[in-house]
Amino acid sequence: MMMEYTEEQVLAEVPQLDRAMLVRFVAAEVVIPVQAPTRATPIFREIDVARLRLACELGDCLELQEDALAVVMGLIDQVHALRADLHAVLSLVDAGPDALRREVQSILYQRHGVAEPDEQ
Amino acid sequence: MDPYEALGVSKTATAAEIKKAYRKIVKESHPDINPGDKAGEERFKAAAAAYDLLKDPEKRARFDRGEIDASGQERPEQHFYRQYAGAQDNPYRGTQGFDDYEDLSDFFASFTRGARAERGGAGHDHMHGGFHADGADMRYRLEVSFMDAALGGSTRITLPDGASLEVQIPRGIADGQTIRLRGKGGAPIGKGRPGDALITVSVAPHKLFRREGDNIRVTLPITIDEAILGAKVEVPTISGPVNVTVPKGASSGQVLRLRGRGVALRGKDARGDQLVELKIVAPPKVDDALADFMADWRKKNSYDPRKGMTA
């Protein structure tokens, strides 16, 4: 079952967060609450709680305002999305023909400026 | 672990030095900004626990006097964002395009150039002067009912300015998919086009039905006598009740397939199937007659459904 959090519950879950910050984070699209026609107020999910915790940590430590934070979070999302895509592609290549595996491995090593491992 | 050691500061460090040390470790090692760095994650966890203790002057003093130990300060099991970040249905995955992957063959065209292909983008218009840029896309998340997601429907979202916008939900939409409303996003600059509203859908669970792609799965409770003798039983589907024939001698877990009673995905006419999983339910009260009959029956007809079930 998917967990749901009201605004109050989110504030209780993330001690570093206060209501004013949450309002600013929503306005800057650092988090996007879920609208549900069957409920009077928007709700948050576990992913949002984890995201708000990260936003608080980064905001506090790097002294980022919410707009800068939205940019950073957007880049983090891109990195994770690309990593997931790359992982999907690589696992297909990994299961594919040997020649293709070698070719992809060679390209990746070259791009990273690392010497290729010896042929086994 | 010694909290001073975890942060790499001396026991006489000032509060500012402690914060600075913690910040440095966050920048270098936070698992959400350094995915895939296991050692970094351990450094961060140790530093975070240490910082929780040392940032509070009172707790720090108590720790220094030996009244509390560092272990009492460990954070509860934390769900890092990256545990959700790479997931396919992460609503924050974004729609960053691959407009710049022009060298790839048409084979990947719909992936690399799909989303924004027909939008103008930004640029200078030398004929008419001035700068033009398309408006920004606005992102929303919307929970839709199971039935609306299966059959299509319409609902409304509230915009930041308090106005509301009608949203048509295409039939067969699945959790994590995005509806694009062209021109309902941010205002453009100059002669650019307005941005789009991007609405990521989450489908509310249903008390009876579960979606499996274009199939619907439902658990159908039946009585012992229906299981033994067979029966015609009414079962709900997403488009109204249907009669199914429970075969004689049915077992729990057996799945009956109702062809064409599932979901028609977008752009397809054919509907998936409804899968009806049988579940035999014992009568609320076992009376003497039933118990006696069973005891009697067992004497002559014992069978072993667990035959060959060895680990």
Coordinates of N, CA, C and O in Angstrom, one line a residue, chain B residues 68-168:
Chain B
I68 N 26.8 10.5 27.8 CA 26.1 9.8 26.8 C 27.2 9.3 25.8 O 28.2 9.9 25.7
D69 N 26.8 8.2 25.1 CA 27.8 7.8 24.1 C 27.3 8.1 22.7 O 26.2 8.5 22.5
A70 N 28.2 8.0 21.7 CA 27.9 8.4 20.4 C 26.8 7.5 19.7 O 26.0 7.9 18.9
S71 N 26.8 6.2 20.2 CA 25.9 5.2 19.6 C 24.4 5.6 19.8 O 23.6 5.3 18.9
G72 N 24.1 6.2 20.9 CA 22.7 6.6 21.1 C 22.2 7.6 20.2 O 21.0 7.9 20.1
Q73 N 23.1 8.2 19.4 CA 22.7 9.3 18.5 C 22.5 8.8 17.1 O 22.3 9.7 16.2
E74 N 22.5 7.5 16.8 CA 22.4 7.1 15.4 C 21.0 7.5 14.9 O 20.0 7.4 15.6
R75 N 21.0 7.9 13.7 CA 19.7 8.3 13.1 C 18.9 7.1 12.8 O 19.4 6.0 12.6
P76 N 17.5 7.2 12.9 CA 16.7 6.1 12.5 C 17.0 5.8 11.0 O 17.4 6.6 10.3
E77 N 16.7 4.5 10.7 CA 16.9 4.1 9.3 C 16.3 5.1 8.3 O 15.1 5.4 8.3
Q78 N 17.2 5.7 7.5 CA 16.7 6.8 6.7 C 16.5 6.3 5.2 O 17.4 5.5 4.7
H79 N 15.4 6.6 4.6 CA 15.2 6.3 3.2 C 15.8 7.4 2.4 O 15.3 8.5 2.4
F80 N 16.9 7.1 1.7 CA 17.5 8.2 0.9 C 16.7 8.3 -0.3 O 16.0 7.4 -0.8
Y81 N 16.7 9.6 -0.9 CA 16.0 9.9 -2.1 C 16.3 9.0 -3.2 O 15.5 8.6 -4.0
R82 N 17.6 8.6 -3.3 CA 18.0 7.8 -4.5 C 17.4 6.4 -4.5 O 17.4 5.8 -5.6
Q83 N 16.8 6.0 -3.4 CA 16.1 4.7 -3.4 C 14.8 4.8 -4.3 O 14.3 3.9 -4.8
Y84 N 14.4 6.1 -4.5 CA 13.2 6.3 -5.4 C 13.6 6.9 -6.7 O 12.9 6.8 -7.7
A85 N 14.8 7.5 -6.7 CA 15.1 8.5 -7.8 C 15.2 7.8 -9.2 O 14.8 8.3 -10.2
G86 N 15.8 6.5 -9.2 CA 15.9 5.9 -10.5 C 14.7 5.1 -11.0 O 14.7 4.6 -12.1
A87 N 13.7 5.0 -10.1 CA 12.5 4.2 -10.4 C 11.8 4.7 -11.7 O 11.8 5.9 -11.9
Q88 N 11.3 3.8 -12.4 CA 10.6 4.1 -13.7 C 9.4 5.1 -13.4 O 9.1 5.9 -14.3
D89 N 8.8 4.9 -12.3 CA 7.6 5.8 -12.1 C 7.9 7.0 -11.2 O 7.0 7.6 -10.7
N90 N 9.2 7.3 -11.1 CA 9.5 8.5 -10.3 C 8.9 9.7 -11.0 O 9.3 10.1 -12.2
P91 N 8.0 10.4 -10.4 CA 7.4 11.6 -11.1 C 8.3 12.7 -11.3 O 8.0 13.7 -12.0
Y92 N 9.5 12.7 -10.7 CA 10.4 13.8 -10.8 C 11.5 13.5 -11.9 O 12.4 14.2 -12.0
R93 N 11.3 12.4 -12.6 CA 12.4 12.0 -13.5 C 12.5 13.0 -14.6 O 13.6 13.2 -15.2
G94 N 11.5 13.8 -14.8 CA 11.6 14.9 -15.7 C 11.4 14.5 -17.2 O 11.4 13.3 -17.5
T95 N 11.4 15.5 -18.0 CA 11.1 15.2 -19.4 C 12.3 15.9 -20.2 O 12.0 16.3 -21.3
Q96 N 13.4 16.0 -19.6 CA 14.6 16.5 -20.3 C 14.7 15.8 -21.6 O 14.7 14.5 -21.7
G97 N 14.8 16.5 -22.7 CA 14.8 15.9 -24.0 C 16.1 15.4 -24.4 O 17.1 15.5 -23.7
F98 N 16.2 14.8 -25.6 CA 17.4 14.4 -26.2 C 17.5 15.1 -27.6 O 17.9 14.5 -28.6
D99 N 17.1 16.4 -27.6 CA 17.0 17.1 -28.9 C 18.4 17.1 -29.6 O 18.5 17.3 -30.8
D100 N 19.4 17.0 -28.8 CA 20.8 17.1 -29.3 C 21.3 15.8 -29.8 O 22.5 15.7 -30.2
Y101 N 20.6 14.7 -29.8 CA 21.1 13.4 -30.2 C 20.7 13.2 -31.7 O 20.2 12.2 -32.1
E102 N 21.1 14.2 -32.5 CA 20.6 14.2 -33.9 C 21.3 13.1 -34.7 O 20.8 12.8 -35.8
D103 N 22.5 12.6 -34.3 CA 23.2 11.7 -35.1 C 22.7 10.2 -34.9 O 23.1 9.4 -35.7
L104 N 21.7 10.0 -34.0 CA 21.2 8.7 -33.9 C 20.2 8.4 -35.0 O 19.6 9.2 -35.6
S105 N 20.1 7.1 -35.4 CA 19.3 6.7 -36.5 C 17.8 6.9 -36.1 O 17.5 7.0 -35.0
D106 N 16.9 6.8 -37.1 CA 15.5 7.0 -36.9 C 15.0 5.9 -35.9 O 13.9 6.1 -35.4
F107 N 15.7 4.9 -35.8 CA 15.3 3.8 -34.9 C 15.0 4.3 -33.5 O 14.0 3.9 -32.9
F108 N 15.8 5.2 -33.0 CA 15.6 5.8 -31.7 C 14.9 7.1 -31.7 O 14.8 7.8 -30.7
A109 N 14.4 7.5 -32.9 CA 13.9 8.9 -33.0 C 12.8 9.2 -32.0 O 12.7 10.3 -31.4
S110 N 11.9 8.2 -31.8 CA 10.7 8.5 -31.0 C 11.2 8.7 -29.5 O 10.6 9.5 -28.8
F111 N 12.3 8.1 -29.1 CA 12.8 8.2 -27.8 C 13.6 9.6 -27.7 O 13.4 10.3 -26.7
T112 N 14.4 9.8 -28.7 CA 15.3 10.9 -28.5 C 14.7 12.3 -28.9 O 15.1 13.3 -28.4
R113 N 13.7 12.2 -29.8 CA 13.2 13.5 -30.3 C 11.7 13.5 -30.1 O 11.0 14.3 -30.8
G114 N 11.2 12.7 -29.2 CA 9.7 12.6 -29.1 C 9.0 13.9 -28.5 O 8.3 14.6 -29.2
A115 N 9.3 14.1 -27.3 CA 8.5 15.0 -26.5 C 8.3 16.4 -27.1 O 7.2 16.9 -27.1
R116 N 9.4 17.0 -27.5 CA 9.2 18.5 -27.8 C 9.4 18.7 -29.3 O 9.7 19.9 -29.7
A117 N 9.4 17.7 -30.1 CA 9.8 17.8 -31.5 C 9.1 19.0 -32.2 O 9.8 19.8 -32.9
E118 N 7.8 19.2 -32.0 CA 7.2 20.2 -32.8 C 7.2 21.6 -32.2 O 6.6 22.5 -32.7
R119 N 7.8 21.7 -31.0 CA 7.9 23.0 -30.4 C 9.0 23.9 -31.0 O 10.0 23.3 -31.5
G120 N 8.9 25.2 -30.9 CA 9.8 26.0 -31.6 C 11.2 26.2 -31.0 O 12.2 26.3 -31.7
G121 N 11.2 26.1 -29.7 CA 12.5 26.4 -29.0 C 12.7 27.9 -28.9 O 11.8 28.7 -29.0
A122 N 14.0 28.2 -28.6 CA 14.3 29.6 -28.4 C 15.2 30.1 -29.5 O 15.8 29.4 -30.2
G123 N 15.2 31.4 -29.7 CA 16.1 32.0 -30.7 C 15.8 33.4 -31.1 O 14.8 34.0 -30.7
H124 N 16.7 34.0 -31.8 CA 16.5 35.3 -32.3 C 15.8 35.3 -33.6 O 16.1 34.5 -34.5
D125 N 14.9 36.2 -33.8 CA 14.2 36.3 -35.1 C 14.7 37.5 -35.8 O 14.3 38.6 -35.5
H126 N 15.6 37.3 -36.8 CA 16.2 38.4 -37.5 C 15.2 39.2 -38.3 O 15.4 40.4 -38.5
M127 N 14.3 38.6 -38.9 CA 13.3 39.3 -39.7 C 12.5 40.3 -38.9 O 12.3 41.4 -39.3
H128 N 12.1 39.9 -37.7 CA 11.2 40.7 -36.9 C 11.8 41.3 -35.7 O 11.2 42.1 -35.0
G129 N 13.1 41.0 -35.5 CA 13.8 41.6 -34.3 C 13.3 41.0 -33.0 O 12.2 40.4 -32.9
G130 N 14.1 41.1 -32.0 CA 13.7 40.6 -30.7 C 14.0 39.2 -30.4 O 14.3 38.4 -31.3
F131 N 13.8 38.8 -29.1 CA 14.1 37.5 -28.7 C 12.8 36.7 -28.4 O 11.9 37.3 -27.9
H132 N 12.8 35.5 -28.9 CA 11.6 34.7 -28.6 C 12.0 33.4 -27.9 O 13.0 32.8 -28.3
A133 N 11.1 33.0 -27.0 CA 11.4 31.7 -26.4 C 10.0 31.1 -26.0 O 9.1 31.8 -25.6
D134 N 9.9 29.8 -26.1 CA 8.7 29.1 -25.6 C 8.6 29.2 -24.1 O 9.6 29.3 -23.4
G135 N 7.4 29.2 -23.6 CA 7.2 29.2 -22.2 C 7.6 27.9 -21.5 O 7.7 26.9 -22.2
A136 N 7.8 28.0 -20.2 CA 8.3 26.8 -19.5 C 7.1 25.9 -19.3 O 6.0 26.3 -19.2
D137 N 7.4 24.6 -19.2 CA 6.4 23.6 -18.9 C 6.2 23.6 -17.4 O 7.0 23.9 -16.6
M138 N 4.9 23.4 -17.0 CA 4.5 23.4 -15.6 C 4.2 21.9 -15.2 O 3.5 21.3 -16.0
R139 N 4.7 21.5 -14.1 CA 4.5 20.1 -13.7 C 3.5 20.0 -12.6 O 3.4 20.8 -11.6
Y140 N 2.6 19.0 -12.7 CA 1.6 18.7 -11.7 C 1.6 17.2 -11.5 O 2.1 16.4 -12.3
R141 N 1.1 16.8 -10.3 CA 0.8 15.4 -10.1 C -0.6 15.2 -9.7 O -1.2 16.0 -9.0
L142 N -1.2 14.1 -10.2 CA -2.6 14.0 -10.0 C -2.9 12.5 -9.7 O -2.5 11.6 -10.4
E143 N -3.7 12.3 -8.7 CA -4.2 10.9 -8.4 C -5.5 10.8 -9.1 O -6.4 11.6 -9.0
V144 N -5.7 9.7 -9.9 CA -6.9 9.4 -10.6 C -7.5 8.1 -10.1 O -6.8 7.3 -9.6
S145 N -8.8 8.0 -10.2 CA -9.4 6.7 -9.7 C -9.1 5.6 -10.6 O -8.7 5.8 -11.8
F146 N -9.1 4.4 -10.1 CA -8.8 3.2 -10.8 C -9.6 3.1 -12.1 O -9.2 2.8 -13.2
M147 N -10.9 3.4 -11.9 CA -11.9 3.3 -13.1 C -11.6 4.3 -14.2 O -11.6 4.0 -15.3
D148 N -11.3 5.5 -13.7 CA -11.0 6.6 -14.7 C -9.7 6.2 -15.5 O -9.6 6.4 -16.7
A149 N -8.7 5.6 -14.8 CA -7.5 5.2 -15.5 C -7.8 4.0 -16.4 O -7.2 4.0 -17.5
A150 N -8.7 3.1 -16.1 CA -9.0 2.0 -16.9 C -9.8 2.4 -18.1 O -9.5 1.9 -19.3
L151 N -10.8 3.1 -17.9 CA -11.8 3.4 -18.9 C -11.8 4.8 -19.5 O -12.4 5.1 -20.5
G152 N -10.9 5.7 -19.0 CA -10.9 7.0 -19.4 C -11.9 7.9 -18.6 O -12.8 7.3 -18.0
G153 N -11.7 9.2 -18.6 CA -12.6 10.0 -17.8 C -12.1 11.4 -17.8 O -11.2 11.8 -18.6
S154 N -12.7 12.2 -17.0 CA -12.2 13.6 -16.9 C -12.2 14.0 -15.5 O -13.0 13.6 -14.7
T155 N -11.3 14.9 -15.1 CA -11.2 15.4 -13.8 C -10.6 16.8 -13.9 O -10.4 17.4 -15.0
R156 N -10.3 17.5 -12.7 CA -9.8 18.8 -12.8 C -8.5 18.9 -11.9 O -8.4 18.2 -10.9
I157 N -7.6 19.8 -12.3 CA -6.5 20.1 -11.4 C -6.6 21.6 -11.0 O -7.1 22.4 -11.8
T158 N -6.0 21.9 -9.9 CA -6.0 23.3 -9.4 C -4.6 23.9 -9.8 O -3.6 23.3 -9.5
L159 N -4.7 25.0 -10.5 CA -3.4 25.7 -10.9 C -2.9 26.5 -9.7 O -3.6 26.8 -8.8
P160 N -1.6 26.9 -9.8 CA -1.1 27.7 -8.7 C -1.8 29.0 -8.4 O -1.9 29.4 -7.3
D161 N -2.5 29.6 -9.4 CA -3.2 30.8 -9.2 C -4.6 30.5 -8.6 O -5.4 31.5 -8.5
G162 N -5.0 29.3 -8.4 CA -6.3 29.0 -7.8 C -7.3 28.6 -8.8 O -8.3 28.0 -8.5
A163 N -7.0 28.9 -10.1 CA -8.0 28.5 -11.2 C -7.9 27.0 -11.4 O -7.0 26.4 -10.9
S164 N -8.9 26.4 -12.0 CA -8.8 25.0 -12.2 C -8.9 24.7 -13.7 O -9.3 25.5 -14.5
L165 N -8.4 23.5 -14.1 CA -8.2 23.2 -15.5 C -8.7 21.8 -15.7 O -8.5 20.9 -14.9
E166 N -9.6 21.6 -16.7 CA -10.1 20.3 -17.0 C -9.1 19.4 -17.6 O -8.3 19.8 -18.5
V167 N -9.0 18.1 -17.1 CA -8.0 17.2 -17.7 C -8.7 15.9 -18.2 O -9.5 15.3 -17.4
Q168 N -8.6 15.6 -19.4 CA -9.1 14.4 -20.0 C -8.1 13.3 -19.7 O -7.0 13.4 -20.0

